[in-house]
Amino acid sequence: MNILILGSGGREHTIAWKIAPSDKCRNLFVAPGNSGTAKIATNVPVSVTDFEAIKAVVLNNKIMMVVVGPEDPLVLGIHDFFLADEALKNVAVIGPQKAAAELEGSKEFAKEFLYKHNIPTAAYECFNAKTVEKGYAFLDTLKPPYVLKADGLAAGKGVVILNDIDEAKAELKAMLIDAKFGTASTKVVIEEFLDGIELSCFVLTDGKNYKILPTAKDYKRIGEGDTGLNTGGMGAVSPVPFADEAFMSKIRERIVIPTINGLQKDNLPYKGFVFIGLIKVGDDPKVIEYNVRLGDPETEVVLPRLKNDLVTLFQAVANQTLDKITLEIDERAATTVMLVSGGYPEAYEKGKEITGLENIEGSIAFHAGAQVEDNKIVTSGGRVMAITSYGTTYQEAIKKSYQNIEKLHFDKMNYRKDIGFDL
Ligand code: AMP
Ligand code: GLY
């Protein structure tokens, strides 16, 4: 069948890399794609939120499956758009419907869901411009650090953690009164700070059945030792060594099963990936957030460890027969290191030629913010490329990634040299 992937990051290149060799995939398209997907699929210059243009691509190319990479089209209701259209309703869409995508689209909605289904998470309250004074009073009852979250999508920047009570109150005012994140901060969730080590758990569900994919840990801060500004993610490791069988069984029993049951009870139609952001507090997992898609760069270590044919898995999701499938996971560890443009996550330059890719041995370069221009591969974003390697241990894998990075170059290339340092 013909398949379309929506998105243009390292995540989408990895999904394309996994789908392209499948016997079940005839023609693969990526919208809009990048220089990595251009090599293994056909890129189509269409925005992931332009549903009418996507419809035309699907009909013109007889596409029967659409895999949605990022959250925006899901929160905007792309799955519902397909179901409501006579010509598109039989196309399989991998990604939840709009009502369920609110788990990522609204932090308040996610917290209400977690509480309602008794899933462990941080205590919280939600405020708006009218209740800002109550928000200040609530902050006074908490101990630092203070965690403030813009309710809506804010391109990964909507969570602010502050140590000083006056700064926390000023931030609450900036979000609610001064619309710091536009309409995304019309409401703000203030929650208890959870102290522990983070990991991500990825679940594929058909709405009834579920499969837990390998765990991963990403490194969000720009600086070594987890310092400096937040980024989309600077590297990742899978599996997470501290997520042993006892801990995974707590995640399954206390979090994954109640989440899948909760989706059904609340009538939230879900055929896709659930990304559960977790924090290990003492010996117990608590949910920090839900995302309704795969993580980036976690995908770059999770999918390479999945041995199953991804198209077969997605067909089972579409047909609600995921219970018939057994996941096969590569025993090896996988790690990835993200190469970023100098200056990222603040201002950076684009259009820098990337050289040395042909010299990579034993690693995979998943392209992110990179495009083909005049037959050259040039940077086009902050996060440029994720270098993934396998190893018997994550230490061995990470060494391989760093050895290959030595062979790569672009002007002002930056990356973290300590991925996995805390494991
Ligand atoms: P999010 O945008 O929801 O992924 O949050 C960004 C980051 O903020 C998370 O990855 C955590 O590191 C941190 N964070 C969010 N909520 C909490 C919390 N309740 N306690 C401690 N850290 C948190
Ligand atoms: N790496 C975190 C995310 O994809 O949201």
XYZ file of C-alpha atoms and ligand atoms in Angstrom:
451
model
C 0.000 0.000 0.000
C 1.000 3.649 -0.303
C 1.764 5.401 2.962
C 2.132 9.050 3.998
C 4.070 10.242 7.048
C 3.385 13.763 8.334
C 6.295 15.720 9.792
C 9.872 16.768 9.102
C 12.015 15.855 12.097
C 14.346 13.100 13.186
C 11.295 11.238 14.458
C 9.719 11.193 11.003
C 12.974 10.178 9.296
C 13.171 7.264 11.750
C 9.554 6.236 11.086
C 10.275 6.410 7.336
C 13.495 4.374 7.775
C 11.456 1.705 9.562
C 8.567 1.687 7.071
C 10.451 1.996 3.749
C 11.847 -1.598 3.740
C 8.485 -3.170 4.650
C 7.041 -5.621 2.106
C 3.706 -3.993 2.771
C 4.837 -0.521 1.696
C 4.780 0.221 -2.022
C 5.260 4.005 -2.223
C 6.229 6.099 0.770
C 5.569 9.842 1.000
C 6.588 12.325 3.672
C 5.041 15.786 4.089
C 7.019 17.953 4.244
C 10.024 15.728 5.093
C 13.728 16.597 5.157
C 17.004 15.592 3.454
C 16.916 12.218 5.207
C 13.414 11.265 4.106
C 14.193 12.563 0.566
C 16.608 9.653 0.140
C 14.142 6.895 1.044
C 10.742 8.389 0.214
C 9.070 11.121 -1.830
C 8.857 14.444 -0.036
C 5.759 16.528 -0.701
C 5.906 20.241 0.168
C 2.747 20.379 2.251
C 2.288 21.677 5.796
C 1.201 19.146 8.455
C -1.738 21.366 9.402
C -3.043 22.055 5.883
C -5.710 19.330 5.884
C -7.118 20.178 2.444
C -3.655 19.948 0.864
C -3.043 16.661 2.703
C -6.359 15.360 1.381
C -5.233 16.127 -2.176
C -1.920 14.306 -1.621
C -3.751 11.276 -0.211
C -6.250 11.071 -3.067
C -3.748 11.808 -5.859
C -1.374 9.107 -4.640
C -3.932 6.482 -3.523
C -2.569 6.573 0.020
C -4.239 4.134 2.419
C -2.344 4.921 5.635
C -1.321 8.223 7.218
C 1.124 8.226 10.127
C 1.003 11.490 12.060
C 4.374 12.451 13.576
C 3.817 15.717 15.512
C 1.018 16.775 17.884
C -0.334 19.872 16.116
C -2.398 18.115 13.420
C -3.759 15.676 16.028
C -4.815 18.435 18.421
C -6.405 20.213 15.433
C -8.369 17.051 14.653
C -6.807 15.505 11.548
C -8.087 12.045 12.422
C -11.656 13.376 12.754
C -11.218 15.264 9.468
C -10.463 11.947 7.716
C -13.350 10.105 9.376
C -15.809 12.827 8.402
C -14.799 12.800 4.733
C -16.462 10.266 2.425
C -13.333 9.944 0.268
C -10.921 9.614 3.216
C -12.830 7.656 5.828
C -11.269 4.310 4.892
C -7.715 5.617 5.107
C -6.026 4.385 8.300
C -4.818 7.298 10.423
C -2.225 6.526 13.089
C -2.817 9.081 15.817
C -5.711 9.752 18.227
C -8.880 11.685 17.485
C -9.186 15.285 18.644
C -10.999 14.540 21.911
C -8.190 12.200 22.989
C -5.429 14.477 21.690
C -6.524 16.922 24.394
C -4.339 14.811 26.703
C -1.483 16.776 25.152
C -3.473 19.806 23.988
C -4.569 20.783 27.500
C -2.585 20.214 30.687
C -5.746 20.747 32.742
C -7.579 18.077 30.751
C -4.668 15.683 31.299
C -4.577 16.362 35.042
C -8.337 15.831 35.332
C -7.985 12.535 33.447
C -5.134 11.405 35.717
C -7.067 12.260 38.881
C -10.315 10.730 37.677
C -8.600 7.422 36.918
C -6.434 7.395 40.046
C -3.180 7.489 38.109
C -0.261 8.747 40.238
C 0.742 12.323 39.381
C 1.709 15.595 41.102
C -0.951 17.470 43.102
C -2.145 20.546 41.217
C -4.622 23.387 40.807
C -5.600 25.276 37.689
C -6.065 29.071 37.439
C -7.188 31.690 34.906
C -7.029 35.510 34.710
C -10.058 35.842 37.005
C -8.566 33.601 39.679
C -4.990 34.906 39.558
C -5.169 36.107 43.203
C -6.109 32.578 44.254
C -3.130 31.403 42.225
C -0.786 33.641 44.245
C -2.314 32.298 47.465
C -1.905 28.707 46.228
C 1.772 29.376 45.457
C 2.171 30.614 49.061
C 1.021 27.200 50.314
C 3.687 25.365 48.269
C 7.374 24.827 48.910
C 9.874 25.765 46.171
C 10.622 24.941 43.421
C 7.365 26.123 41.853
C 6.104 24.408 38.686
C 3.898 26.504 36.349
C 2.492 25.047 33.161
C 0.698 26.888 30.379
C -2.430 24.832 29.686
C -2.151 24.712 25.884
C 0.497 23.858 23.304
C 3.466 26.211 23.617
C 6.068 24.536 21.386
C 7.650 22.799 24.382
C 8.308 26.089 26.206
C 5.193 26.247 28.376
C 6.637 24.726 31.566
C 8.472 27.104 33.896
C 10.154 25.980 37.118
C 11.256 28.677 39.564
C 12.850 28.705 43.003
C 11.789 32.160 44.131
C 8.207 32.829 45.255
C 8.167 36.395 43.886
C 9.456 35.232 40.524
C 6.825 32.487 40.510
C 4.053 35.024 41.130
C 5.452 37.322 38.430
C 5.536 34.381 36.019
C 1.935 33.472 36.833
C 0.933 37.075 36.118
C 2.954 37.092 32.862
C 1.217 33.928 31.693
C -2.353 34.744 32.734
C -2.555 38.528 32.491
C 0.094 39.396 29.884
C -0.596 36.314 27.712
C 3.072 35.323 27.662
C 2.232 32.183 25.672
C -0.764 33.699 23.856
C -3.945 31.681 24.220
C -1.898 28.700 25.429
C -1.576 30.426 28.820
C -5.226 31.467 29.216
C -5.153 28.811 31.931
C -2.166 27.777 34.030
C -1.659 24.575 35.973
C 0.431 24.988 39.113
C 1.675 21.717 40.474
C 3.714 20.087 43.173
C 7.388 19.678 42.279
C 8.399 16.038 41.923
C 11.994 15.211 42.700
C 13.440 12.228 40.866
C 14.849 10.868 37.639
C 12.783 11.036 34.456
C 12.046 8.460 31.805
C 9.578 8.039 28.955
C 7.305 5.110 28.332
C 5.804 4.635 24.868
C 2.607 2.699 24.371
C 0.993 1.772 21.073
C -2.759 1.295 21.390
C -5.665 0.452 19.103
C -8.090 1.851 21.680
C -8.694 -1.557 23.291
C -5.371 -3.389 23.335
C -1.933 -1.993 23.969
C 1.751 -2.801 23.559
C 4.465 -1.237 25.680
C 7.457 -0.247 23.558
C 11.004 -0.006 24.928
C 11.576 2.745 27.508
C 13.810 5.688 26.720
C 15.344 8.626 28.498
C 15.941 11.910 26.764
C 18.243 14.767 27.701
C 16.324 18.031 27.425
C 18.766 20.692 28.585
C 21.257 22.289 26.209
C 24.206 22.062 28.604
C 26.259 19.208 29.995
C 25.170 17.919 33.385
C 21.566 18.879 32.526
C 22.157 22.621 32.774
C 20.987 25.625 30.761
C 17.903 26.134 28.640
C 15.354 23.468 27.727
C 15.492 22.105 24.185
C 13.407 19.648 22.206
C 15.905 16.990 23.304
C 19.680 16.630 22.883
C 20.022 12.857 22.975
C 18.418 9.660 24.206
C 19.150 6.201 25.558
C 17.083 2.996 25.382
C 16.485 0.910 27.423
C 16.562 2.918 30.638
C 18.774 0.833 32.950
C 16.863 1.644 36.151
C 13.512 0.622 34.620
C 13.887 -3.002 35.731
C 11.107 -5.579 35.717
C 9.730 -4.580 39.129
C 9.558 -0.925 38.129
C 8.053 -1.733 34.714
C 5.343 -3.782 36.371
C 4.414 -0.738 38.504
C 4.277 1.358 35.333
C 2.052 -1.212 33.642
C -0.340 -1.805 36.558
C -0.592 1.725 37.963
C -0.256 3.809 34.821
C -0.566 2.068 31.435
C -3.587 -0.147 32.163
C -5.573 2.613 33.936
C -4.718 4.968 31.049
C -6.002 2.578 28.372
C -9.090 1.742 30.446
C -9.629 5.451 31.124
C -9.576 6.244 27.403
C -12.303 3.669 26.841
C -14.412 4.736 29.838
C -14.233 8.400 28.825
C -14.947 7.640 25.166
C -11.670 9.041 23.904
C -10.970 7.296 20.559
C -7.312 6.424 20.399
C -5.391 4.610 17.664
C -1.789 5.612 17.997
C 1.133 6.213 20.302
C 0.764 7.374 23.892
C 3.955 8.945 25.213
C 3.903 8.902 28.999
C 6.443 11.209 30.602
C 7.321 9.701 33.969
C 9.384 10.572 36.978
C 10.700 8.008 39.457
C 10.021 9.367 42.922
C 11.644 7.014 45.430
C 10.695 3.659 43.901
C 7.419 4.787 42.393
C 6.532 6.098 38.943
C 4.430 9.261 38.635
C 3.099 10.833 35.457
C 4.490 14.253 34.491
C 2.669 14.524 31.188
C 1.015 12.749 28.317
C 1.964 13.353 24.712
C -0.166 11.885 21.947
C 2.710 10.970 19.611
C 6.214 9.569 19.738
C 8.992 11.652 21.304
C 11.873 13.179 19.418
C 14.736 12.111 19.837
C 13.350 9.100 21.770
C 11.984 7.648 18.508
C 15.541 7.527 17.190
C 16.393 4.920 19.871
C 13.022 3.218 20.379
C 12.143 2.259 16.783
C 15.630 0.922 15.953
C 15.113 -1.588 18.799
C 11.739 -2.744 17.482
C 12.108 -5.802 15.255
C 8.462 -6.080 14.158
C 7.331 -4.782 10.801
C 5.901 -1.345 11.607
C 3.270 -1.407 8.849
C 1.911 -4.704 10.223
C 1.731 -3.114 13.672
C -0.090 -0.059 12.301
C -2.559 -2.268 10.415
C -3.292 -4.043 13.694
C -3.851 -0.655 15.325
C -6.277 0.348 12.574
C -8.141 -2.997 12.754
C -8.049 -3.186 16.567
C -6.203 -6.523 16.490
C -3.094 -5.493 18.393
C -3.765 -8.367 20.829
C -2.749 -10.791 18.048
C 0.755 -9.339 17.874
C 3.849 -10.102 19.947
C 6.483 -7.417 20.067
C 10.045 -8.450 19.322
C 12.647 -6.175 20.835
C 16.338 -6.045 20.013
C 18.302 -6.865 23.186
C 20.977 -4.346 22.317
C 21.009 -0.841 23.732
C 20.552 2.124 21.400
C 21.701 5.683 21.967
C 21.418 8.861 19.965
C 23.209 12.195 20.097
C 21.599 15.271 18.558
C 23.777 17.646 16.565
C 22.414 21.173 16.876
C 23.080 24.579 15.333
C 25.303 26.889 17.403
C 23.071 29.218 19.453
C 20.129 26.788 19.637
C 17.697 26.841 21.492
C 18.028 30.600 21.064
C 18.827 32.338 17.757
C 20.927 30.343 15.277
C 21.906 30.496 11.613
C 20.679 28.139 8.896
C 21.998 27.023 5.521
C 25.316 25.567 6.753
C 26.614 22.703 4.651
C 26.849 19.360 6.466
C 29.843 17.263 5.416
C 31.273 13.860 6.306
C 28.031 11.848 6.237
C 29.557 9.355 3.777
C 32.237 8.482 6.356
C 29.834 7.267 9.034
C 30.428 3.622 9.950
C 28.267 1.576 12.286
C 25.867 4.402 13.205
C 22.730 5.775 11.570
C 22.298 9.479 10.846
C 18.655 10.446 11.237
C 18.182 13.865 9.662
C 16.067 16.500 11.459
C 16.561 20.178 10.564
C 18.393 19.416 7.326
C 17.399 19.946 3.696
C 18.833 19.337 0.249
C 19.881 22.571 -1.492
C 21.856 22.629 -4.764
C 22.765 18.961 -4.255
C 24.221 19.722 -0.834
C 22.796 18.849 2.560
C 22.424 22.033 4.602
C 21.091 22.892 8.047
C 17.513 24.189 8.203
C 16.687 24.034 11.898
C 18.002 24.069 15.449
C 18.153 20.334 15.864
C 19.971 19.137 12.764
C 20.718 15.427 12.969
C 20.543 12.533 15.450
C 23.388 10.007 15.364
C 22.091 6.640 16.570
C 24.174 3.573 17.450
C 23.618 0.123 18.901
C 25.817 -1.530 21.532
C 25.866 -4.430 23.964
C 25.708 -1.705 26.599
C 24.608 1.916 26.249
C 28.197 2.939 27.009
C 29.413 1.004 23.978
C 26.649 2.467 21.816
C 27.296 6.031 22.887
C 31.034 5.657 22.216
C 30.222 4.661 18.641
C 27.951 7.693 18.170
C 30.677 10.041 19.429
C 33.314 8.395 17.199
C 31.145 8.978 14.142
C 30.298 12.550 15.152
C 34.057 13.296 14.946
C 33.746 12.712 11.182
C 30.864 15.171 10.721
C 31.052 18.895 10.301
C 28.987 22.013 9.853
C 29.746 25.574 10.884
C 29.006 26.126 14.628
C 27.940 22.487 15.162
C 27.175 21.803 18.822
C 26.197 18.699 20.775
C 26.194 17.357 24.322
C 29.184 15.189 25.159
C 27.611 13.548 28.205
C 24.495 11.687 26.988
C 23.802 8.912 29.512
C 25.946 10.572 32.195
C 23.406 10.082 34.997
C 22.600 6.407 34.439
P 6.782 19.084 29.913
O 6.794 20.245 28.949
O 5.471 18.800 30.518
O 7.542 17.916 29.342
O 7.707 19.523 31.135
C 9.015 19.910 30.889
C 9.890 19.425 31.992
O 9.549 20.058 33.209
C 9.755 17.942 32.297
O 10.472 17.155 31.439
C 10.302 17.907 33.703
O 11.713 17.922 33.677
C 9.826 19.192 34.284
N 8.619 19.003 35.096
C 7.340 19.065 34.677
N 6.498 18.864 35.698
C 7.255 18.684 36.801
C 6.968 18.434 38.183
N 5.727 18.366 38.641
N 7.999 18.261 39.012
C 9.278 18.363 38.560
N 9.615 18.605 37.294
C 8.627 18.764 36.412
N 11.740 14.663 23.550
C 10.549 15.150 24.111
C 9.424 15.294 23.193
O 9.400 14.796 22.086
O 8.460 15.916 23.603
